[in-house]
Backbone as CSV, one residue per row, in Angstrom:
resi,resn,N_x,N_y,N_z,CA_x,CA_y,CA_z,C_x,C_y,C_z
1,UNK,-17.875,27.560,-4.854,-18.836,28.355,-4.117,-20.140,27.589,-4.080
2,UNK,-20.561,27.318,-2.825,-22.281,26.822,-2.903,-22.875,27.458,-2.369
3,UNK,-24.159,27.645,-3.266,-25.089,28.674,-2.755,-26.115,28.081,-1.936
4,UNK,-27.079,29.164,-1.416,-27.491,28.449,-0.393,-29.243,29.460,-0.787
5,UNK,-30.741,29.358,-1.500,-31.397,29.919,-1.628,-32.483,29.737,-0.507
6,UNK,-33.121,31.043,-0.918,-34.517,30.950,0.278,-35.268,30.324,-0.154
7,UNK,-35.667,29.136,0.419,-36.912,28.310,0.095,-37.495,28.089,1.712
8,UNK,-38.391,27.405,1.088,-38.836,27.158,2.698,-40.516,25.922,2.846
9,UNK,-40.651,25.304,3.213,-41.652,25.247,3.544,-43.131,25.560,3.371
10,UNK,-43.519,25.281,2.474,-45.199,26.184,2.580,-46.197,25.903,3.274
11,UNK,-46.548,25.010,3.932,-46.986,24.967,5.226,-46.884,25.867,6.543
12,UNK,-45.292,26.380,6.768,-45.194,27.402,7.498,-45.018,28.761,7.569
13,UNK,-45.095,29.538,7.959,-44.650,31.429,7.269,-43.792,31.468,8.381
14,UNK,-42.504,31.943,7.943,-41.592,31.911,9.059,-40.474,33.199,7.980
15,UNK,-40.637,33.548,8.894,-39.571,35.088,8.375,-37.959,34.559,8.217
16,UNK,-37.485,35.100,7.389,-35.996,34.915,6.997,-35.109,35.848,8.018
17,UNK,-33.961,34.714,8.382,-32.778,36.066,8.559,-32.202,36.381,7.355
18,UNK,-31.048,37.134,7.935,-30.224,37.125,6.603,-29.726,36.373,5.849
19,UNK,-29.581,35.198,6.979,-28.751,33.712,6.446,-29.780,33.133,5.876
20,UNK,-30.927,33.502,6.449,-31.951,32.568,5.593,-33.238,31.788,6.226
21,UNK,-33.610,30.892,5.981,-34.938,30.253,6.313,-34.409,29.324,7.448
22,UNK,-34.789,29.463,8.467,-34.479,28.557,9.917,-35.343,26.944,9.246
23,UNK,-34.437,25.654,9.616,-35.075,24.570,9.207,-34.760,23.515,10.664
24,UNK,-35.802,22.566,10.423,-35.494,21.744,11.684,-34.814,20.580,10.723
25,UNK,-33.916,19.634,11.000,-33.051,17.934,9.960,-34.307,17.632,10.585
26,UNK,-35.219,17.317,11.192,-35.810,16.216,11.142,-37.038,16.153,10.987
27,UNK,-37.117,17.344,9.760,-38.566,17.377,8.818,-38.942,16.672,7.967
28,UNK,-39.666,15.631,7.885,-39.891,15.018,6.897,-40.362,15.597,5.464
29,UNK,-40.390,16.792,5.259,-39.970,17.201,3.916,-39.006,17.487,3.147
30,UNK,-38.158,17.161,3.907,-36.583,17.498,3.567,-36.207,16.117,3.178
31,UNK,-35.397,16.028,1.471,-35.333,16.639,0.594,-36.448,17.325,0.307
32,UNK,-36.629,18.794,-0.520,-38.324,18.734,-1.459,-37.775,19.401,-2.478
33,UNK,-38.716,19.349,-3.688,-38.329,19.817,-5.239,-39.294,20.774,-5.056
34,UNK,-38.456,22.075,-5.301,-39.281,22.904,-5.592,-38.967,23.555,-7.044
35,UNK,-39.236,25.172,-7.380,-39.453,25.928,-8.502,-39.124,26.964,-7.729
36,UNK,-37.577,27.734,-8.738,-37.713,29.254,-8.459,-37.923,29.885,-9.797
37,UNK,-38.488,31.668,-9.065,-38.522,32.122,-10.567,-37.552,32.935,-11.334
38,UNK,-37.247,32.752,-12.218,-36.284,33.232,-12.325,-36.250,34.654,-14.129
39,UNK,-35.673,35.262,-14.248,-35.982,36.328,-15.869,-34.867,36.025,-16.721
40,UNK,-34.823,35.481,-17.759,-33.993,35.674,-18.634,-33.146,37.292,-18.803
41,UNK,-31.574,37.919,-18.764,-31.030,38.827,-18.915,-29.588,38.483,-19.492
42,UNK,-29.864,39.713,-20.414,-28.495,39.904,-21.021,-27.463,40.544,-20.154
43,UNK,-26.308,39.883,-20.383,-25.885,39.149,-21.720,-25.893,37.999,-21.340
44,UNK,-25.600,37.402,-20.256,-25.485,35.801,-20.009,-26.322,35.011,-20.019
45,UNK,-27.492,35.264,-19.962,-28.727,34.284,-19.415,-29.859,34.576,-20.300
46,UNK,-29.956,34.580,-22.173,-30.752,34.643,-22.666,-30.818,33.283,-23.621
47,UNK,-30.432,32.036,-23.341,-31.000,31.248,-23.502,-30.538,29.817,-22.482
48,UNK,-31.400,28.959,-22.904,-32.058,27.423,-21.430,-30.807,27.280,-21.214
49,UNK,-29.990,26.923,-22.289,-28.347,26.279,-21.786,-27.742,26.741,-20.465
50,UNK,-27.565,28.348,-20.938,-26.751,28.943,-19.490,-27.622,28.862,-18.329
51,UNK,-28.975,29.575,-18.568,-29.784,29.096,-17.548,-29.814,27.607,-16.825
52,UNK,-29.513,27.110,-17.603,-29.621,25.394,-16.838,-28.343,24.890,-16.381
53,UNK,-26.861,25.468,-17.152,-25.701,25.464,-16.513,-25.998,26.141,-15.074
54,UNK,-26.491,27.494,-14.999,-26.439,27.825,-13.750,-26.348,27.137,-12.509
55,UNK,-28.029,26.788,-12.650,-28.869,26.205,-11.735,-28.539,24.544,-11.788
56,UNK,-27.692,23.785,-12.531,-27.397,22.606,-12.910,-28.765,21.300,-13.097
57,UNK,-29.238,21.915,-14.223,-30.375,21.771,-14.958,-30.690,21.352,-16.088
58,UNK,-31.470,20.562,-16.800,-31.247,20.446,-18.011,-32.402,21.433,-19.122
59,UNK,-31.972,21.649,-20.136,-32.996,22.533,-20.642,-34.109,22.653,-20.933
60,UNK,-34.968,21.089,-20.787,-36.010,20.541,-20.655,-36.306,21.071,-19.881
61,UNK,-35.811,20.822,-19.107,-36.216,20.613,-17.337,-36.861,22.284,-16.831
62,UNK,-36.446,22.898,-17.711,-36.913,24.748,-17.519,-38.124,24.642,-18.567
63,UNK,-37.587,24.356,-19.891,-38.738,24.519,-20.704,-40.410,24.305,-20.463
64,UNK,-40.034,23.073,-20.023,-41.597,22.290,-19.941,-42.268,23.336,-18.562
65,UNK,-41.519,23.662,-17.574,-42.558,23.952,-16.385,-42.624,26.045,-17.259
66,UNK,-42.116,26.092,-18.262,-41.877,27.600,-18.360,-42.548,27.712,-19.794
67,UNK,-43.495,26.465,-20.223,-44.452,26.744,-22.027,-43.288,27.344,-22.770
68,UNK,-42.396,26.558,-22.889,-41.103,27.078,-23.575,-41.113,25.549,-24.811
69,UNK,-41.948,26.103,-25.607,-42.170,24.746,-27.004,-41.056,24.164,-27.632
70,UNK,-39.778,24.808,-27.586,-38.132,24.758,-27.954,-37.586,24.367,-26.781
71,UNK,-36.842,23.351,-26.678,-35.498,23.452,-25.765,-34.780,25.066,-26.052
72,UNK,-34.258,24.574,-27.697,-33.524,25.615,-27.976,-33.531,26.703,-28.700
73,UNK,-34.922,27.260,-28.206,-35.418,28.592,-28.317,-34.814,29.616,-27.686
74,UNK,-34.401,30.918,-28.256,-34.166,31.939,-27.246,-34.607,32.931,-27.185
75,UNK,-34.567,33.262,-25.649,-35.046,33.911,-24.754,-35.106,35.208,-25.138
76,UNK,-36.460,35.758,-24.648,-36.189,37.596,-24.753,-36.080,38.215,-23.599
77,UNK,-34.990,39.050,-23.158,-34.685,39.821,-21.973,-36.197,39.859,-21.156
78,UNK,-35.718,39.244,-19.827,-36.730,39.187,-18.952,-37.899,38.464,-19.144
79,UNK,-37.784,37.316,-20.083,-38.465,36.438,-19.778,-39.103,35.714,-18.819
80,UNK,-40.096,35.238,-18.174,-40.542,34.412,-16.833,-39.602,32.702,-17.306
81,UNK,-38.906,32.135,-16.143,-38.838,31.236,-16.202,-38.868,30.775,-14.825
82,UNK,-39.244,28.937,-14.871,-39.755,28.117,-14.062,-38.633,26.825,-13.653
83,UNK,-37.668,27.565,-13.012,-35.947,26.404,-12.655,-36.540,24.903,-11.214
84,UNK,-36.409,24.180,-11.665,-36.156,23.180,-10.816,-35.074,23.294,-9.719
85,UNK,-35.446,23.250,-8.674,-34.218,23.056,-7.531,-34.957,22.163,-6.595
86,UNK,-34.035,21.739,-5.689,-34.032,20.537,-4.515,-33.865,21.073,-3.611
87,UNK,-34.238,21.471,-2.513,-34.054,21.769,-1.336,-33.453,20.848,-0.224
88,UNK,-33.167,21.374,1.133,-32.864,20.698,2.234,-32.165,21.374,3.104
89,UNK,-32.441,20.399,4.092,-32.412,21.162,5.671,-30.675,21.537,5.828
90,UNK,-29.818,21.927,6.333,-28.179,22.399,6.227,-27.764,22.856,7.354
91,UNK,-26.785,21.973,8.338,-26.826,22.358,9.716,-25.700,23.701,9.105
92,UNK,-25.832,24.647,9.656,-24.699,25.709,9.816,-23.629,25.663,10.830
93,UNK,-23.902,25.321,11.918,-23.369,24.909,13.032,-24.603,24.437,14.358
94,UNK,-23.754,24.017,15.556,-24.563,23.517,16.818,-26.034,23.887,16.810
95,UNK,-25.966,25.351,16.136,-27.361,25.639,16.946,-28.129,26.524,16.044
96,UNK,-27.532,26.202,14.430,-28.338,26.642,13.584,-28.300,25.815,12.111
97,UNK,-29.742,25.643,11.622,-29.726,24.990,10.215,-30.443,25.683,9.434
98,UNK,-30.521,26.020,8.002,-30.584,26.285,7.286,-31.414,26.242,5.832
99,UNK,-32.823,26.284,5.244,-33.360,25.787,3.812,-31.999,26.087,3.158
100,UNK,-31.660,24.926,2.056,-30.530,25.242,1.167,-30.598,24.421,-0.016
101,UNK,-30.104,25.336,-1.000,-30.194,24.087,-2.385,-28.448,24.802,-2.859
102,UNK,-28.191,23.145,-2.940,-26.651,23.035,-2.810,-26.166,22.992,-4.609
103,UNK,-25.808,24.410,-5.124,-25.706,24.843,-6.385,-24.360,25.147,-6.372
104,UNK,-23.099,24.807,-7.407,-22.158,25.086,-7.531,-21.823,26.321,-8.704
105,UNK,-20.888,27.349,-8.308,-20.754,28.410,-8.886,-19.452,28.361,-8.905
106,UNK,-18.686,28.973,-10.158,-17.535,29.336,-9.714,-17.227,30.796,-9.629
107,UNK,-16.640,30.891,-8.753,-16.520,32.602,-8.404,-15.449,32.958,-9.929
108,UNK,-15.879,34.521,-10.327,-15.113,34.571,-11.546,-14.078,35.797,-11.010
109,UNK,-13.278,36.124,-11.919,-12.512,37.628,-11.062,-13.279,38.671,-11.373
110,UNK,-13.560,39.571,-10.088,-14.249,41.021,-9.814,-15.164,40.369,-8.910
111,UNK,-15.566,39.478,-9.037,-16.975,38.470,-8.599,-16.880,38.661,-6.547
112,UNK,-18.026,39.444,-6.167,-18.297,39.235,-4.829,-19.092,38.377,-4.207
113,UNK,-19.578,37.972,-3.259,-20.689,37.227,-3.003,-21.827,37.987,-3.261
114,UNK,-21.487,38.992,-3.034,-23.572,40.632,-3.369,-23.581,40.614,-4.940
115,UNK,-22.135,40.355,-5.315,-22.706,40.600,-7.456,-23.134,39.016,-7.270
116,UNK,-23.324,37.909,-6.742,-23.032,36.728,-7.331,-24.858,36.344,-7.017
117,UNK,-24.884,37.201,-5.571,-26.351,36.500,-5.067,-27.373,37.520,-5.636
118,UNK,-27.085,39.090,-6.126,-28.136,39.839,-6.594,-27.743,39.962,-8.339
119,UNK,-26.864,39.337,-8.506,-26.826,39.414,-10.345,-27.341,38.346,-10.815
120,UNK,-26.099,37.372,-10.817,-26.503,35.918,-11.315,-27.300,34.877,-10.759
121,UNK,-27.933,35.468,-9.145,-28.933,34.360,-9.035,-30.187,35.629,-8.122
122,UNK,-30.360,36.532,-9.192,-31.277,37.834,-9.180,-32.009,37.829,-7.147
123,UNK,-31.233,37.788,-6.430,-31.379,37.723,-5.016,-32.251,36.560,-4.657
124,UNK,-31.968,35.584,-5.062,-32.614,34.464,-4.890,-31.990,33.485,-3.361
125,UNK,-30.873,34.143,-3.251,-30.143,34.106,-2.028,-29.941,35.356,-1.938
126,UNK,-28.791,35.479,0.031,-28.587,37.114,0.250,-27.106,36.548,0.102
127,UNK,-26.462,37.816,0.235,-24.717,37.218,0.148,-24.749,37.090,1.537
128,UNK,-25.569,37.253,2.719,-24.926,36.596,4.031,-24.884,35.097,3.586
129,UNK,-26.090,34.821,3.269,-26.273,33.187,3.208,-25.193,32.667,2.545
130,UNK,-24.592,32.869,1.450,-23.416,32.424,0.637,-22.824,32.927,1.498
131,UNK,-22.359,33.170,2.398,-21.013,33.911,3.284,-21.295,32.575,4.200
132,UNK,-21.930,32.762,4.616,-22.359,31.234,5.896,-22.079,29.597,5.288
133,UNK,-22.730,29.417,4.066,-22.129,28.305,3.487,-20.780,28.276,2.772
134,UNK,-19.803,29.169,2.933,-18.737,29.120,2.211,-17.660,30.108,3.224
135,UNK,-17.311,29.327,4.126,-16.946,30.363,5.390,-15.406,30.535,4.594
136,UNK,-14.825,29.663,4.384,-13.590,29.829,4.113,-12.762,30.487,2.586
137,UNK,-14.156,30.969,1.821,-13.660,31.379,0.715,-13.502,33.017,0.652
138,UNK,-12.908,33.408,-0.213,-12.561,34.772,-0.441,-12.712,35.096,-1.689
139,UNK,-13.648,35.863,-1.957,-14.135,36.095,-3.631,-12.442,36.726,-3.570
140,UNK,-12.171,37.058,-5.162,-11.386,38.254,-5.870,-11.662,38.555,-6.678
């Protein structure tokens, strides 16, 4: 499963569809590193490890932008944290592209694309957008 989050540009204000942030390939900001935010929650995601498995991250790499003095400190429910991601432009097809940061998930069983984009990546994507980058999969 690759997810596909809303990022966008800060230079421009441009409203989301469902799929997501409209991008032009031939922006010269594309790649860009950005920061999402993200809360530490039980049960899975109260410390850097899983958090950084998630997002495919290292635990540094959260700590330092999140005053997190431990790598391997843990987390208290709903913590603020500060994830590294990469962005870029993602043709969808002919006549549409996409902001996307290309994150691998594996779908688990019960797992939908709406538990996957409003649980484990707290609506940081919509499940259209994961529906659009993953046309051919079928949660179960």
């Amino acid at each position: 499963l690759f997810l596909f989050f809303l990022c966008c540009d800060s230079q421009a204000v441009i409203e989301p569809t469902t799929s997501g942030y409209t991008c032009s390939l031939n922006q010269t900001t594309s790649p860009c590193q950005t920061y999402v935010y993200y809360r530490a929650v039980a049960p899975d995601f109260l410390d850097l490890a899983s958090v950084g498995d998630l997002f495919s991250v290292s635990r540094l790499m959260i700590s330092n932008p999140s005053n997190i003095s431990s790598p391997s400190s843990p987390l208290v429910p709903f913590q603020s944290l500060f994830v590294p991601i990469q962005c870029s432009c993602n043709r969808i097809n002919s006549s549409m592209s996409i902001s996307y940061a290309g994150l691998n998930y594996t779908i688990k069983a019960g797992n939908t694309f709406y538990l996957v984009s409003t649980d484990q990546f707290q609506n940081l994507t919509s499940f259209q957008s994961v529906e659009v980058v993953n046309p051919s999969l079928v949660p179960t």
